[in-house]
Tab-separated table of C-alpha atoms in Angstrom:
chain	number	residue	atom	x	y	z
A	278	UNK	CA	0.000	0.000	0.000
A	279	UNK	CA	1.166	3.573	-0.744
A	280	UNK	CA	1.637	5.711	2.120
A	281	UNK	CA	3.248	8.481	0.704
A	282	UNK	CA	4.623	10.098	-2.591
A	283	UNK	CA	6.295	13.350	-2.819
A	284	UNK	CA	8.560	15.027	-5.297
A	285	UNK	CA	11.459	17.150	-4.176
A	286	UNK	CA	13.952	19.075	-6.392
A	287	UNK	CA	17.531	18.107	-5.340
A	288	UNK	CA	18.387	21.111	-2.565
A	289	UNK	CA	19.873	19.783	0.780
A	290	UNK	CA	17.071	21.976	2.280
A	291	UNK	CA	14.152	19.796	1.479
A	292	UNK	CA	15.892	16.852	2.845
A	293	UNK	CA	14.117	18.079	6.485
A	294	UNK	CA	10.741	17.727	4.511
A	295	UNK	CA	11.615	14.459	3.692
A	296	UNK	CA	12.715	13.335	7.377
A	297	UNK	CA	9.556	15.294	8.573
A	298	UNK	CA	6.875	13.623	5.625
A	299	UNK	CA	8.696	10.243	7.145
A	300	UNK	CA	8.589	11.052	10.895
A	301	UNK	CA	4.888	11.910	10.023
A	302	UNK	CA	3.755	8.541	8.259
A	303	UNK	CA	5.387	6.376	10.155
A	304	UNK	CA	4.724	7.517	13.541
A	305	UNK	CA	0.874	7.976	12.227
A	306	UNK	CA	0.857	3.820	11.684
A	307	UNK	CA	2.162	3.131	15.052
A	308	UNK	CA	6.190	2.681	14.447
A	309	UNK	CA	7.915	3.214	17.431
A	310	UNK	CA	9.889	6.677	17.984
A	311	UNK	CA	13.245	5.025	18.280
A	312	UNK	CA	12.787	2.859	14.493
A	313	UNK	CA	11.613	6.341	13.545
A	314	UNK	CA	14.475	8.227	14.248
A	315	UNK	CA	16.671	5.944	12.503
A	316	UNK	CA	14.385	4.995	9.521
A	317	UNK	CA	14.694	9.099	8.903
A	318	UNK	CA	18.428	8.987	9.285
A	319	UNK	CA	18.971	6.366	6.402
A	320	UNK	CA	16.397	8.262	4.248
A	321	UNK	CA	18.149	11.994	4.904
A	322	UNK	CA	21.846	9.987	3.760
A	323	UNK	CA	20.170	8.405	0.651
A	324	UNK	CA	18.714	11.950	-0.837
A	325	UNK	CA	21.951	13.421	0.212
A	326	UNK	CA	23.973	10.953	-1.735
A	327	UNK	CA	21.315	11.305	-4.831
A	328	UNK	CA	22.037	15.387	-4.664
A	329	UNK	CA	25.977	14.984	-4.066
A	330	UNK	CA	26.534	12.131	-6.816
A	331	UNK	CA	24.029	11.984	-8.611
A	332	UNK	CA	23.139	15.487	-9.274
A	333	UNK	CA	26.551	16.578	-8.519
A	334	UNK	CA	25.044	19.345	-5.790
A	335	UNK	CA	22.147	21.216	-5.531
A	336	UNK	CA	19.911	21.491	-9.005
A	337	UNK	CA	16.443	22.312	-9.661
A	338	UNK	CA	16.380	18.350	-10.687
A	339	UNK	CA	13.645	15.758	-9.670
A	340	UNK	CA	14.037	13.384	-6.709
A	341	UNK	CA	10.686	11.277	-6.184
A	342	UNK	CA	10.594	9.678	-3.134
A	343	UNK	CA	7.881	6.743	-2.139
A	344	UNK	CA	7.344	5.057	1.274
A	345	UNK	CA	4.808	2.326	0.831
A	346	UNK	CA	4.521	-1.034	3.058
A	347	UNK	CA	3.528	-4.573	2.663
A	348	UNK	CA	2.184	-5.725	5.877
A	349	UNK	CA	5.399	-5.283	7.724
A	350	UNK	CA	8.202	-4.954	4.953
A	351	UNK	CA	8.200	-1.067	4.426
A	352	UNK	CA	9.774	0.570	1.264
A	353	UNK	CA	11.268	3.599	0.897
A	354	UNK	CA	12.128	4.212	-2.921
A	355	UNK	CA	14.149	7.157	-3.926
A	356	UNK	CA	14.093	7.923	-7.680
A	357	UNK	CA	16.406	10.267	-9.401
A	358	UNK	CA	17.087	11.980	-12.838
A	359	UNK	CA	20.552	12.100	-12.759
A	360	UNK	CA	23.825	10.941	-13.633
A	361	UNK	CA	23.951	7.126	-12.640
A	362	UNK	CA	26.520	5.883	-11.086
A	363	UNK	CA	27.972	2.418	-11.459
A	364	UNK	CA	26.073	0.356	-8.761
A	365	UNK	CA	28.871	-2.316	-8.208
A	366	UNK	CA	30.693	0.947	-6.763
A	367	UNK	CA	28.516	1.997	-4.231
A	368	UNK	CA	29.695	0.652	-1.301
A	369	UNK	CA	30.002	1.484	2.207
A	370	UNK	CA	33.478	2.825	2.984
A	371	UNK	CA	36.038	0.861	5.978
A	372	UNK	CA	37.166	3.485	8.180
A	373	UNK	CA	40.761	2.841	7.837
A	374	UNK	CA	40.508	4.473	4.504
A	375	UNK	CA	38.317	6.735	5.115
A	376	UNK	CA	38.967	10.231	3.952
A	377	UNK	CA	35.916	12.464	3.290
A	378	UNK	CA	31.918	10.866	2.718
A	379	UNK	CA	31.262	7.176	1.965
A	380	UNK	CA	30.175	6.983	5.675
A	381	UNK	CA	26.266	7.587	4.513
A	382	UNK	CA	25.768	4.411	2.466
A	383	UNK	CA	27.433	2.659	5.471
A	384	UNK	CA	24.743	4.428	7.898
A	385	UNK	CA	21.834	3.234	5.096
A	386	UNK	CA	22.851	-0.272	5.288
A	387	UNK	CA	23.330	-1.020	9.009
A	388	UNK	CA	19.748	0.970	9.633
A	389	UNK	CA	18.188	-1.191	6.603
A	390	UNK	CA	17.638	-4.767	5.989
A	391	UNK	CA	17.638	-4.432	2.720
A	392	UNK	CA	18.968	-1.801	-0.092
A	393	UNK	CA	18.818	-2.351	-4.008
A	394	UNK	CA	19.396	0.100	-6.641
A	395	UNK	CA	18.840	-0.196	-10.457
A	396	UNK	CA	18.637	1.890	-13.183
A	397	UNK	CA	15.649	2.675	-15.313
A	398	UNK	CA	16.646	4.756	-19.108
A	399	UNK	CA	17.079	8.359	-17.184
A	400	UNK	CA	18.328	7.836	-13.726
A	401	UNK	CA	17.826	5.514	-11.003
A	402	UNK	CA	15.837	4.082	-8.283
A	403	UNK	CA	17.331	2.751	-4.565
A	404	UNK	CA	14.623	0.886	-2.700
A	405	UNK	CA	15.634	0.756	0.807
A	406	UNK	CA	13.167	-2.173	2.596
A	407	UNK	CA	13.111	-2.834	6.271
A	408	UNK	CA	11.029	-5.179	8.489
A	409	UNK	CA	9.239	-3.484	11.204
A	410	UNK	CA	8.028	-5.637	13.809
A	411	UNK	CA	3.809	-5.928	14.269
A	412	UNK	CA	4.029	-5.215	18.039
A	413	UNK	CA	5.645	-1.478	16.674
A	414	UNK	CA	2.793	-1.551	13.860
A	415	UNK	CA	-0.963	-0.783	14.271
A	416	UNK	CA	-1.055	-1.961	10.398
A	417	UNK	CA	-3.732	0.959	9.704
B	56	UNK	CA	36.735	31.548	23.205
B	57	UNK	CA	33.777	30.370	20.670
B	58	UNK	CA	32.923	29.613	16.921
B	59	UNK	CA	30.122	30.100	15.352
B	60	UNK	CA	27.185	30.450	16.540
B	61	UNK	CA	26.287	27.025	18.355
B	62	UNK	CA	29.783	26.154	18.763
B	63	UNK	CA	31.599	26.786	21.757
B	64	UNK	CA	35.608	26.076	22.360
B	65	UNK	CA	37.808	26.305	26.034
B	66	UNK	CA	40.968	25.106	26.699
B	67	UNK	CA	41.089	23.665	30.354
B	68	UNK	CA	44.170	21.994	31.934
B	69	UNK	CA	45.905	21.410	28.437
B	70	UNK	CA	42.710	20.091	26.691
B	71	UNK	CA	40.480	21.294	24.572
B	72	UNK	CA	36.897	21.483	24.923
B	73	UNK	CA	34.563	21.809	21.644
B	74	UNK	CA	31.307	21.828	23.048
B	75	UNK	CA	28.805	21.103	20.293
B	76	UNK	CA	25.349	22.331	19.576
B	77	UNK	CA	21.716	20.223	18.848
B	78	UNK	CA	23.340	18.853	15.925
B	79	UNK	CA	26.306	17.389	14.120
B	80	UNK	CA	25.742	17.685	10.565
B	81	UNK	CA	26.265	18.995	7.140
B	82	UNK	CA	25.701	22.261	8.491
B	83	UNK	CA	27.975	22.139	11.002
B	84	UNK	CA	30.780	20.791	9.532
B	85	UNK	CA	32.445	23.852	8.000
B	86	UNK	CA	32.465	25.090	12.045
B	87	UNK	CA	33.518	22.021	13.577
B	88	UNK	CA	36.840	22.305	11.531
B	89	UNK	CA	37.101	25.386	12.828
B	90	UNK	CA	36.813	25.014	15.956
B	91	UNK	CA	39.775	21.938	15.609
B	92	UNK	CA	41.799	24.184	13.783
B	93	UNK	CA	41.661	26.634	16.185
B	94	UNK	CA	43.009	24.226	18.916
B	95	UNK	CA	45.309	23.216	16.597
B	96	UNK	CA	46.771	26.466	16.464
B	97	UNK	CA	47.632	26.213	19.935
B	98	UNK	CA	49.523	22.843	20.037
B	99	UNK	CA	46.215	21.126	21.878
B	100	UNK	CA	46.309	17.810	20.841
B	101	UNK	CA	44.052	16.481	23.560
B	102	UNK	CA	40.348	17.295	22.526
B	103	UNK	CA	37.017	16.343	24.489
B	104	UNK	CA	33.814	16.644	22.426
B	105	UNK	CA	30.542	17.796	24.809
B	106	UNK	CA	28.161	15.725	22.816
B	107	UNK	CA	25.666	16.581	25.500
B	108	UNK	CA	23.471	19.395	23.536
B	109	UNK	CA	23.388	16.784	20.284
B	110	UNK	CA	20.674	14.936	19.340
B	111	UNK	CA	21.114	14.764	15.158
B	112	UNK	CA	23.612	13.790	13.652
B	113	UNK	CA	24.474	12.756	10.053
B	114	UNK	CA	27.469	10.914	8.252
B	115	UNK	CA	28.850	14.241	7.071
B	116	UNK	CA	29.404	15.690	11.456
B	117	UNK	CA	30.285	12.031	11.966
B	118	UNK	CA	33.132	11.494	9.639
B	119	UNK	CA	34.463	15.601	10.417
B	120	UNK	CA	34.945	13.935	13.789
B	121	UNK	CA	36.833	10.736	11.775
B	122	UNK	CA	39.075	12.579	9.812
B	123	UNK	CA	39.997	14.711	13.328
B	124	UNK	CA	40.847	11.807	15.518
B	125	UNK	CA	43.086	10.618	12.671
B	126	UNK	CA	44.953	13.518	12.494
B	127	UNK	CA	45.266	13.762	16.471
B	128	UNK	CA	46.216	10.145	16.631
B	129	UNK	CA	49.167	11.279	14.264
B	130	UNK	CA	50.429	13.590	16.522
B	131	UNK	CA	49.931	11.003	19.686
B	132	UNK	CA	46.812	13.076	20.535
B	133	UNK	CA	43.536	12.094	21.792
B	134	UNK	CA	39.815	12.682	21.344
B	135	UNK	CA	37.001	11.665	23.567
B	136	UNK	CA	32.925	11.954	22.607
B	137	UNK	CA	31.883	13.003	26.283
B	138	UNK	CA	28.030	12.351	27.392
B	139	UNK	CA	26.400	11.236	24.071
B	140	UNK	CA	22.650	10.862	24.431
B	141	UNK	CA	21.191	7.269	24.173
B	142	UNK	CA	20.169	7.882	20.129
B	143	UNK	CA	23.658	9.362	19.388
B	144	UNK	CA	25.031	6.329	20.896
B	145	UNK	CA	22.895	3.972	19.073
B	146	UNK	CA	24.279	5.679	15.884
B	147	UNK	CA	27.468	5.420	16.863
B	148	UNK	CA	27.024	1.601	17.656
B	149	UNK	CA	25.389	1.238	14.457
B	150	UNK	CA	28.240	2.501	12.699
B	151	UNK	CA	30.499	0.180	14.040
B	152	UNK	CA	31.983	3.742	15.753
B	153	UNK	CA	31.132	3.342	19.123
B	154	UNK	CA	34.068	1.348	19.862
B	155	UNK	CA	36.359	3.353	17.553
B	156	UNK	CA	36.266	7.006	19.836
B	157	UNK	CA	36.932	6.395	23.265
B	158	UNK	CA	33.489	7.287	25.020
B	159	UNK	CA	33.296	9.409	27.940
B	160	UNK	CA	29.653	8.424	29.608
């Protein structure tokens, strides 16, 4: 079921309307406030990424962004116009090495059970999917 | 002494003191190296972060504080994360981090 669909354009600014459109349908089915705070977290450092890589910084560009759910697996798809990047490279980055970003995709994957991108013929589309338990859920 | 305006540095007993704000961001990164450089300036290579006020943070305030500690730990310096909150924590454990900065509860 789809619980929310908003388009932004790719300015760091709207990334609080994003975290506050999250906080906002997720707490409104029942998700606890902890899961919350880190569910926004992941979703803030995957539209950052999209405007830093993709978009290579703020543009007046398109970034769609879905959260839907399936009983308990929730999705939360980010779609963007931009230049894609070569998935195999997106990677979370080991701290020895670490110099300067890398540290967000690391953040999306520990908070997420589950992240996929893939390309469609004019940018691409990261589906982030996590399992939230039933006792956090009121299923509405 | 202070940087910004939610930033706040001291020097106390040969350390130094950066004493952050609600949040440890984007935003606040171009400050936070600031305020390091400042103690940098005068030879302090033992720094205490006041994590108290924070209760946001995002990969870009985290790895500032990454790239610092590596640079101190060059030098033979230190930096602590002093009286994170429970979510800033849970980030941090997340991260695998929690273990990397020694933690000052």
């Amino acid at each position: 079921m789809i619980l929310l669909s908003i388009k932004i354009k790719a300015f760091y600014k709207y990334i609080r309307v994003i975290k506050r459109v999250t906080e906002l349908v997720s707490l409104g089915k029942g998700v606890r406030e902890d899961e919350v705070y880190l569910i926004k977290l992941a979703v803030a450092e995957a539209v950052a990424n999209v405007i830093e890589h993709s978009y290579k910084g703020e543009k007046p560009e398109k970034i769609e962004y879905l959260i839907s759910n399936h009983g308990d697996e929730w999705e939360f798809t980010i779609k963007d116009y931009g230049e894609k990047q070569i998935i195999e490279k997106i990677k979370s980055r080991n701290l020895d090495d670490y110099k300067e970003g890398g540290l967000g995709v690391h953040i999306i994957q520990n908070i997420m059970d589950k992240t996929e991108y893939c390309h469609f013929d004019k940018g691409t589309i990261l589906t982030m999917k996590k399992k939230i338990g039933a006792d956090n859920n009121e299923n509405r | 002494m202070r940087t910004g305006d939610f930033i706040k540095v001291r020097i106390e007993n040969d350390s130094g003191y950066i004493i952050l704000g609600n949040t440890l961001s984007t935003h606040d990164a171009r400050e936070i190296r600031k305020a390091f450089d400042e103690l940098e300036q005068k030879d302090i290579k033992d720094i205490i972060i006041d994590m108290s006020n924070v209760t946001q943070m995002d990969s870009s305030g985290i790895g500032v504080l990454v790239i610092y500690l590596k640079k101190l730990k060059e030098k033979n310096g230190t930096m602590k994360l002093m009286f994170p909150r429970e979510e800033i924590k849970r980030i941090l454990k997340l991260v695998n981090l929690y273990t990397y900065f020694e933690i000052i509860e």
